[in-house]
Short mmCIF file of C-alpha atoms in Angstrom, two decimals:
data_model
loop_
_atom_site.label_atom_id
_atom_site.label_comp_id
_atom_site.label_asym_id
_atom_site.label_seq_id
_atom_site.Cartn_x
_atom_site.Cartn_y
_atom_site.Cartn_z
CA MET A 1 -0.09 -0.19 -0.08
CA SER A 2 1.01 3.64 -0.47
CA GLY A 3 0.55 5.94 2.30
CA THR A 4 2.17 6.87 5.84
CA VAL A 5 -0.06 5.99 8.84
CA LEU A 6 0.64 7.35 12.27
CA VAL A 7 0.08 4.70 14.94
CA THR A 8 -0.31 6.00 18.33
CA GLY A 9 0.50 4.10 21.41
CA ALA A 10 3.07 2.18 19.48
CA SER A 11 4.24 0.07 22.76
CA GLY A 12 0.91 -1.12 23.27
CA TYR A 13 -0.34 -4.76 22.67
CA ILE A 14 -2.69 -4.01 19.81
CA ALA A 15 -0.56 -1.47 18.25
CA GLY A 16 2.54 -3.86 18.16
CA PHE A 17 0.40 -6.58 16.00
CA THR A 18 -1.22 -3.59 13.80
CA ILE A 19 2.35 -2.04 13.02
CA ARG A 20 3.81 -5.44 12.07
CA GLN A 21 0.91 -5.93 9.62
CA LEU A 22 0.96 -2.45 8.22
CA LEU A 23 4.86 -2.79 7.25
CA ALA A 24 4.24 -6.43 5.91
CA GLU A 25 1.59 -4.81 3.64
CA GLY A 26 3.96 -1.94 2.54
CA TRP A 27 2.60 0.92 4.42
CA GLN A 28 5.12 3.44 5.77
CA VAL A 29 4.47 3.64 9.46
CA ARG A 30 5.35 6.55 12.29
CA GLY A 31 4.80 5.28 15.79
CA SER A 32 3.99 7.54 18.81
CA ILE A 33 5.03 6.52 22.44
CA ARG A 34 5.08 8.60 25.63
CA ASN A 35 8.78 8.35 26.50
CA LEU A 36 11.48 8.02 23.66
CA ALA A 37 13.72 6.33 26.16
CA ARG A 38 11.75 3.14 25.20
CA ALA A 39 12.22 3.42 21.50
CA ASP A 40 15.05 0.92 21.17
CA GLU A 41 12.88 -1.46 23.56
CA VAL A 42 9.83 -0.93 21.48
CA ARG A 43 11.68 -1.69 17.97
CA ALA A 44 13.21 -4.77 19.42
CA THR A 45 10.00 -6.15 20.66
CA LEU A 46 8.61 -5.84 17.18
CA GLY A 47 11.74 -6.71 15.34
CA VAL A 48 12.15 -3.58 13.38
CA SER A 49 14.69 -0.91 12.69
CA ALA A 50 14.55 2.80 13.32
CA ALA A 51 14.29 3.26 9.44
CA GLU A 52 11.25 0.99 9.49
CA LEU A 53 9.46 2.73 12.44
CA PRO A 54 10.38 6.26 13.19
CA LEU A 55 9.09 7.07 16.81
CA VAL A 56 8.02 10.37 18.17
CA ALA A 57 6.85 11.41 21.66
CA VAL A 58 3.41 12.25 22.45
CA ASP A 59 1.26 12.51 25.56
CA LEU A 60 -2.51 12.18 25.86
CA LEU A 61 -2.62 15.09 28.13
CA SER A 62 -0.17 17.28 26.45
CA ASP A 63 -0.38 19.47 23.09
CA SER A 64 3.51 18.97 22.53
CA GLY A 65 4.53 16.77 19.80
CA TRP A 66 1.14 16.07 17.92
CA ALA A 67 1.81 18.16 14.96
CA GLU A 68 5.16 16.93 14.45
CA ALA A 69 3.89 13.28 14.90
CA ALA A 70 1.10 13.75 12.32
CA ALA A 71 2.93 15.88 9.81
CA GLY A 72 3.11 14.33 6.25
CA CYS A 73 0.74 11.33 7.35
CA THR A 74 -2.26 10.16 5.11
CA HIS A 75 -3.89 8.03 7.81
CA LEU A 76 -3.88 7.66 11.32
CA LEU A 77 -4.63 4.81 13.86
CA HIS A 78 -5.36 6.37 17.33
CA ILE A 79 -4.81 3.08 19.46
CA ALA A 80 -3.26 4.92 22.60
CA SER A 81 -5.28 4.36 25.66
CA PRO A 82 -4.56 5.38 29.25
CA VAL A 83 -3.29 2.61 31.27
CA LEU A 84 -3.61 2.48 35.11
CA ALA A 85 -2.01 -0.14 37.68
CA GLY A 86 -5.09 -1.22 39.56
CA VAL A 87 -8.61 0.74 40.31
CA PRO A 88 -8.18 4.49 39.44
CA THR A 89 -8.46 6.80 42.55
CA HIS A 90 -10.93 8.81 40.62
CA GLU A 91 -12.65 7.81 37.12
CA ASP A 92 -11.38 11.08 35.67
CA ASP A 93 -7.72 9.48 35.98
CA LEU A 94 -9.33 7.39 33.13
CA ILE A 95 -11.98 9.69 31.55
CA ARG A 96 -9.70 12.59 30.94
CA PRO A 97 -6.83 11.10 28.95
CA ALA A 98 -9.12 8.76 26.91
CA ARG A 99 -11.19 12.03 25.73
CA GLU A 100 -8.28 14.60 25.44
CA GLY A 101 -6.09 12.05 23.72
CA ALA A 102 -8.77 11.31 21.12
CA LEU A 103 -9.54 15.01 20.43
CA ARG A 104 -5.85 15.72 20.32
CA ALA A 105 -5.40 13.17 17.65
CA LEU A 106 -8.22 14.29 15.57
CA ALA A 107 -7.24 17.86 15.72
CA ALA A 108 -3.49 16.84 14.67
CA ALA A 109 -4.90 14.62 11.90
CA LYS A 110 -7.12 17.68 10.56
CA ALA A 111 -4.08 20.04 10.76
CA ALA A 112 -1.84 17.76 8.84
CA GLY A 113 -4.15 16.84 6.15
CA VAL A 114 -4.92 13.25 7.29
CA GLY A 115 -7.62 11.79 5.13
CA ARG A 116 -9.02 8.86 7.35
CA VAL A 117 -8.82 8.22 11.01
CA VAL A 118 -9.60 5.04 12.69
CA LEU A 119 -9.90 5.27 16.65
CA THR A 120 -9.83 2.13 18.71
CA SER A 121 -12.71 2.08 21.11
CA SER A 122 -14.11 -1.19 22.84
CA VAL A 123 -17.09 -3.17 23.23
CA ALA A 124 -17.25 -1.46 26.76
CA ALA A 125 -18.58 1.50 24.88
CA ILE A 126 -21.63 -0.63 23.76
CA THR A 127 -22.66 -3.16 26.43
CA TYR A 128 -22.46 -1.55 29.84
CA GLY A 129 -25.37 -0.26 32.09
CA HIS A 130 -28.43 -2.39 30.23
CA GLY A 131 -28.97 -4.76 33.04
CA LYS A 132 -29.20 -8.40 32.98
CA THR A 133 -30.32 -9.24 29.41
CA ASP A 134 -29.87 -11.86 26.85
CA LYS A 135 -29.70 -9.31 23.79
CA LEU A 136 -27.46 -9.54 21.03
CA TYR A 137 -25.45 -6.22 20.88
CA THR A 138 -24.67 -4.40 17.78
CA GLU A 139 -23.10 -1.20 16.84
CA ALA A 140 -26.20 0.60 17.20
CA ASP A 141 -26.01 0.03 20.84
CA TRP A 142 -24.32 2.29 23.63
CA THR A 143 -23.32 2.08 27.10
CA ASP A 144 -25.48 3.86 29.33
CA LEU A 145 -23.40 6.19 31.17
CA ALA A 146 -25.88 7.18 34.07
CA SER A 147 -26.28 3.24 34.97
CA PRO A 148 -24.43 2.74 38.56
CA THR A 149 -23.20 -0.47 37.02
CA THR A 150 -21.00 1.34 34.40
CA GLY A 151 -17.40 1.46 35.82
CA ALA A 152 -14.73 3.87 34.97
CA TYR A 153 -13.25 2.11 32.13
CA ALA A 154 -16.52 1.58 30.22
CA LYS A 155 -17.12 5.39 30.96
CA SER A 156 -13.83 6.26 29.57
CA LYS A 157 -14.25 4.44 26.42
CA THR A 158 -17.84 5.69 25.85
CA ILE A 159 -17.08 9.14 26.54
CA ALA A 160 -13.99 9.15 24.29
CA GLU A 161 -15.76 7.65 21.37
CA ARG A 162 -18.90 9.96 21.71
CA ALA A 163 -16.52 13.00 21.95
CA ALA A 164 -14.59 11.98 19.01
CA ARG A 165 -17.83 11.45 16.88
CA ASP A 166 -19.04 15.15 18.13
CA TRP A 167 -15.69 16.46 16.97
CA MET A 168 -15.82 14.95 13.76
CA ALA A 169 -19.46 16.08 13.16
CA ALA A 170 -18.41 19.71 14.04
CA ASN A 171 -14.90 19.85 12.38
CA GLY A 172 -14.24 16.72 10.29
CA ALA A 173 -15.21 17.98 6.90
CA GLY A 174 -12.77 16.28 4.26
CA MET A 175 -12.06 13.48 6.69
CA GLU A 176 -13.24 9.97 7.05
CA PHE A 177 -13.76 8.48 10.58
CA ALA A 178 -14.43 4.74 11.79
CA THR A 179 -14.10 3.04 15.20
CA ILE A 180 -12.74 -0.29 16.19
CA ASN A 181 -14.75 -1.64 19.13
CA PRO A 182 -12.84 -4.99 20.04
CA GLY A 183 -14.14 -7.67 22.92
CA MET A 184 -11.88 -9.28 25.04
CA VAL A 185 -8.38 -9.25 23.31
CA LEU A 186 -6.41 -12.48 23.71
CA GLY A 187 -3.59 -14.24 21.79
CA PRO A 188 0.29 -14.36 21.70
CA VAL A 189 2.56 -11.64 23.52
CA LEU A 190 5.01 -9.78 21.66
CA GLY A 191 6.77 -8.48 24.85
CA PRO A 192 5.91 -7.24 28.35
CA ASP A 193 3.60 -4.65 27.25
CA PHE A 194 0.16 -6.97 26.65
CA SER A 195 -3.41 -6.38 27.10
CA ALA A 196 -5.13 -6.25 30.57
CA SER A 197 -7.37 -8.90 29.22
CA LEU A 198 -4.63 -11.24 29.32
CA GLU A 199 -4.05 -10.82 33.19
CA VAL A 200 -7.17 -12.98 33.39
CA VAL A 201 -5.33 -15.73 31.40
CA LYS A 202 -2.02 -14.93 33.21
CA ARG A 203 -3.99 -15.30 36.84
CA LEU A 204 -5.58 -18.47 35.44
CA ILE A 205 -2.37 -20.32 34.70
CA ASP A 206 -0.10 -18.97 37.47
CA GLY A 207 -2.40 -20.24 40.20
CA SER A 208 -3.46 -16.80 41.74
CA MET A 209 -6.88 -17.00 41.16
CA PRO A 210 -8.21 -19.45 43.75
CA GLY A 211 -11.72 -20.11 41.96
CA LEU A 212 -14.01 -19.01 39.07
CA PRO A 213 -16.49 -16.29 39.43
CA HIS A 214 -19.55 -16.57 37.22
CA VAL A 215 -18.25 -14.12 34.79
CA GLY A 216 -17.98 -14.23 30.91
CA PHE A 217 -16.42 -12.65 27.99
CA SER A 218 -16.60 -12.44 24.09
CA ILE A 219 -13.00 -13.17 23.18
CA VAL A 220 -11.04 -11.64 19.94
CA ASP A 221 -7.91 -12.58 18.74
CA VAL A 222 -5.38 -9.84 18.87
CA ARG A 223 -4.37 -10.63 15.19
CA GLU A 224 -7.88 -10.16 13.85
CA VAL A 225 -8.06 -6.92 15.87
CA ALA A 226 -4.88 -5.73 14.16
CA ASP A 227 -6.62 -7.00 10.81
CA ALA A 228 -9.55 -4.99 11.39
CA HIS A 229 -7.60 -1.80 12.07
CA VAL A 230 -5.50 -2.26 8.83
CA LYS A 231 -8.75 -3.22 6.62
CA ALA A 232 -10.56 -0.05 8.05
CA LEU A 233 -7.77 2.27 6.64
CA THR A 234 -8.76 1.25 2.89
CA VAL A 235 -12.50 -0.02 2.90
CA PRO A 236 -14.42 2.19 0.58
CA GLY A 237 -16.92 4.63 1.69
CA ILE A 238 -16.49 4.57 5.45
CA ASP A 239 -18.65 7.18 6.93
CA GLY A 240 -18.42 7.21 10.74
CA GLU A 241 -18.88 3.63 11.13
CA ARG A 242 -18.48 1.33 14.24
CA PHE A 243 -17.24 -2.20 13.76
CA ILE A 244 -17.60 -4.60 16.76
CA VAL A 245 -14.68 -7.15 16.40
CA ALA A 246 -15.46 -10.16 18.61
CA GLY A 247 -15.78 -13.93 18.07
CA ASP A 248 -19.22 -15.49 17.99
CA GLU A 249 -18.60 -17.39 21.07
CA PHE A 250 -19.46 -16.00 24.63
CA LEU A 251 -17.56 -17.92 27.19
CA TRP A 252 -18.02 -18.33 31.05
CA LEU A 253 -14.80 -18.36 33.01
CA ASP A 254 -15.37 -21.80 33.90
CA GLU A 255 -15.51 -22.76 30.23
CA ILE A 256 -12.28 -20.61 29.60
CA ALA A 257 -10.60 -22.63 32.50
CA ALA A 258 -11.88 -26.03 31.01
CA LEU A 259 -10.61 -25.06 27.51
CA LEU A 260 -6.96 -24.18 29.11
CA LYS A 261 -6.88 -27.47 30.72
CA ALA A 262 -7.80 -29.41 27.50
CA ARG A 263 -5.37 -27.52 25.19
CA LEU A 264 -2.28 -27.05 27.74
CA GLY A 265 -2.21 -30.20 29.46
CA PRO A 266 0.22 -30.11 32.25
CA ARG A 267 1.09 -26.46 31.65
CA ALA A 268 -2.45 -25.83 33.13
CA ALA A 269 -1.88 -27.68 36.30
CA LYS A 270 -2.68 -24.65 38.26
CA VAL A 271 -6.01 -23.51 36.56
CA PRO A 272 -8.79 -23.72 39.10
CA SER A 273 -11.69 -25.92 38.40
CA ARG A 274 -14.02 -24.65 41.21
CA ARG A 275 -16.87 -22.21 40.60
CA LEU A 276 -17.01 -19.48 43.40
CA PRO A 277 -20.51 -19.06 44.70
CA ASP A 278 -21.81 -15.61 43.93
CA PHE A 279 -22.50 -14.81 47.85
CA VAL A 280 -18.68 -15.71 48.07
CA VAL A 281 -17.61 -13.20 45.41
CA ARG A 282 -20.10 -10.35 46.85
CA LEU A 283 -18.83 -10.70 50.28
CA ALA A 284 -15.26 -10.59 49.29
CA SER A 285 -15.90 -7.67 47.41
CA LEU A 286 -17.02 -5.56 50.21
CA PHE A 287 -13.48 -5.71 51.25
CA SER A 288 -11.75 -5.50 47.81
CA PRO A 289 -12.30 -2.75 45.57
CA PRO A 290 -11.22 -4.69 42.46
CA LEU A 291 -13.73 -7.36 43.07
CA ARG A 292 -16.63 -5.01 43.29
CA PHE A 293 -16.51 -4.63 39.51
CA VAL A 294 -16.25 -8.48 39.41
CA ALA A 295 -19.39 -8.71 41.57
CA SER A 296 -21.20 -6.28 39.47
CA GLU A 297 -20.58 -8.87 36.68
CA LEU A 298 -21.93 -12.16 37.95
CA GLY A 299 -24.22 -13.71 35.74
CA ARG A 300 -24.22 -11.03 33.00
CA ARG A 301 -23.95 -12.43 29.42
CA ARG A 302 -22.83 -9.85 26.72
CA ALA A 303 -23.32 -11.48 23.43
CA LEU A 304 -21.84 -9.43 20.56
CA SER A 305 -22.72 -9.74 16.62
CA SER A 306 -19.73 -9.13 14.58
CA ALA A 307 -21.83 -9.32 11.34
CA HIS A 308 -20.86 -5.60 10.24
CA ALA A 309 -16.99 -6.36 10.64
CA LYS A 310 -17.56 -9.64 8.64
CA ALA A 311 -19.41 -7.98 5.81
CA ARG A 312 -17.66 -4.66 5.50
CA LEU A 313 -14.17 -5.68 6.43
CA GLY A 314 -13.89 -9.18 5.74
CA ILE A 315 -12.77 -10.33 8.99
CA ARG A 316 -12.75 -13.99 9.77
CA PHE A 317 -12.31 -15.07 13.46
CA ARG A 318 -10.40 -18.00 14.73
CA ALA A 319 -11.71 -20.20 17.30
CA SER A 320 -11.73 -18.82 20.87
CA ALA A 321 -9.94 -21.95 22.01
CA ASP A 322 -6.91 -21.23 19.98
CA SER A 323 -6.44 -17.70 20.98
CA LEU A 324 -6.53 -18.72 24.59
CA ALA A 325 -3.98 -21.55 23.87
CA ASP A 326 -1.65 -19.22 22.06
CA ALA A 327 -2.17 -16.59 24.77
CA ALA A 328 -1.16 -19.12 27.64
CA ASN A 329 1.71 -20.80 25.74
CA SER A 330 3.22 -17.52 24.72
CA LEU A 331 3.03 -16.20 28.42
CA ILE A 332 4.75 -19.11 29.63
CA ASP A 333 7.39 -19.38 26.71
CA ALA A 334 8.04 -15.59 27.30
CA GLY A 335 8.92 -16.28 30.85
CA ILE A 336 6.15 -13.92 32.10
CA VAL A 337 4.38 -17.18 33.78
CA LYS A 338 6.13 -19.79 35.53
CA VAL A 339 4.24 -23.14 35.70
#
């Protein structure tokens, strides 16, 4: 392909696979990271040279560097997202950088004459605050920000995506825009920066999860998420579209544990088998802030339709069992998990 793509958050999990696919398909790629001191580490993880991946420094909460980052680019993938260790002290610690970063990326793209922007959102901007329901979620659905069950992460993704869409409506003449809304992103790791979703797999196989709460996920492989981003750069006629990117299976955590045991054999020796009663999780959540979110998710099934992504982007999803096995084996092979 011809064109230069700015990929924000180049040190991240999704961005890493996306950059590798872009380069393999002939794109010129520029990446942004927060601290250029990590430039050599990022390139080494991806197996690329400085010539193949020029890196610039930008911060979601600062105007500095954005004009330089976007200059000369034809496309922009805004994948960067705020990352916090543990539960945020205040929800604005997630919401503000998510929203402001999206708006800075769009403003920089506009000033640089970028023709198309693809923003990484999440199914968290779609599925929360609807109560317990068996509905099949589509791109027409939005998370209810007013619901007491909508947590900081879902709020940050929803507010950032809505702000980006409002900005495009007011300022985006001459630009094309789309969002990729992935489910639970799993698959192999490239290095130490991996999706928070993989923490679930890590805790299952390292023995730190004593039992299995009755929660579940719609899984998607990171390689399909990268493919969706790349395809969204060129599919004709994009006009503010959303793309749910998730496999057709919704899996409860005990089903995920069983799949890991079946696929990993002795490597899954520490994976728990016991379902935790809901009342135990709720009681424990009174003393553990991280468990409060888990308690709010008990028994909630969020099934997703990826029909639009399949039809428009031609995405084909591998089996969740394959993504789970690849995730677990790569965490072990990389020495991130000891079994």
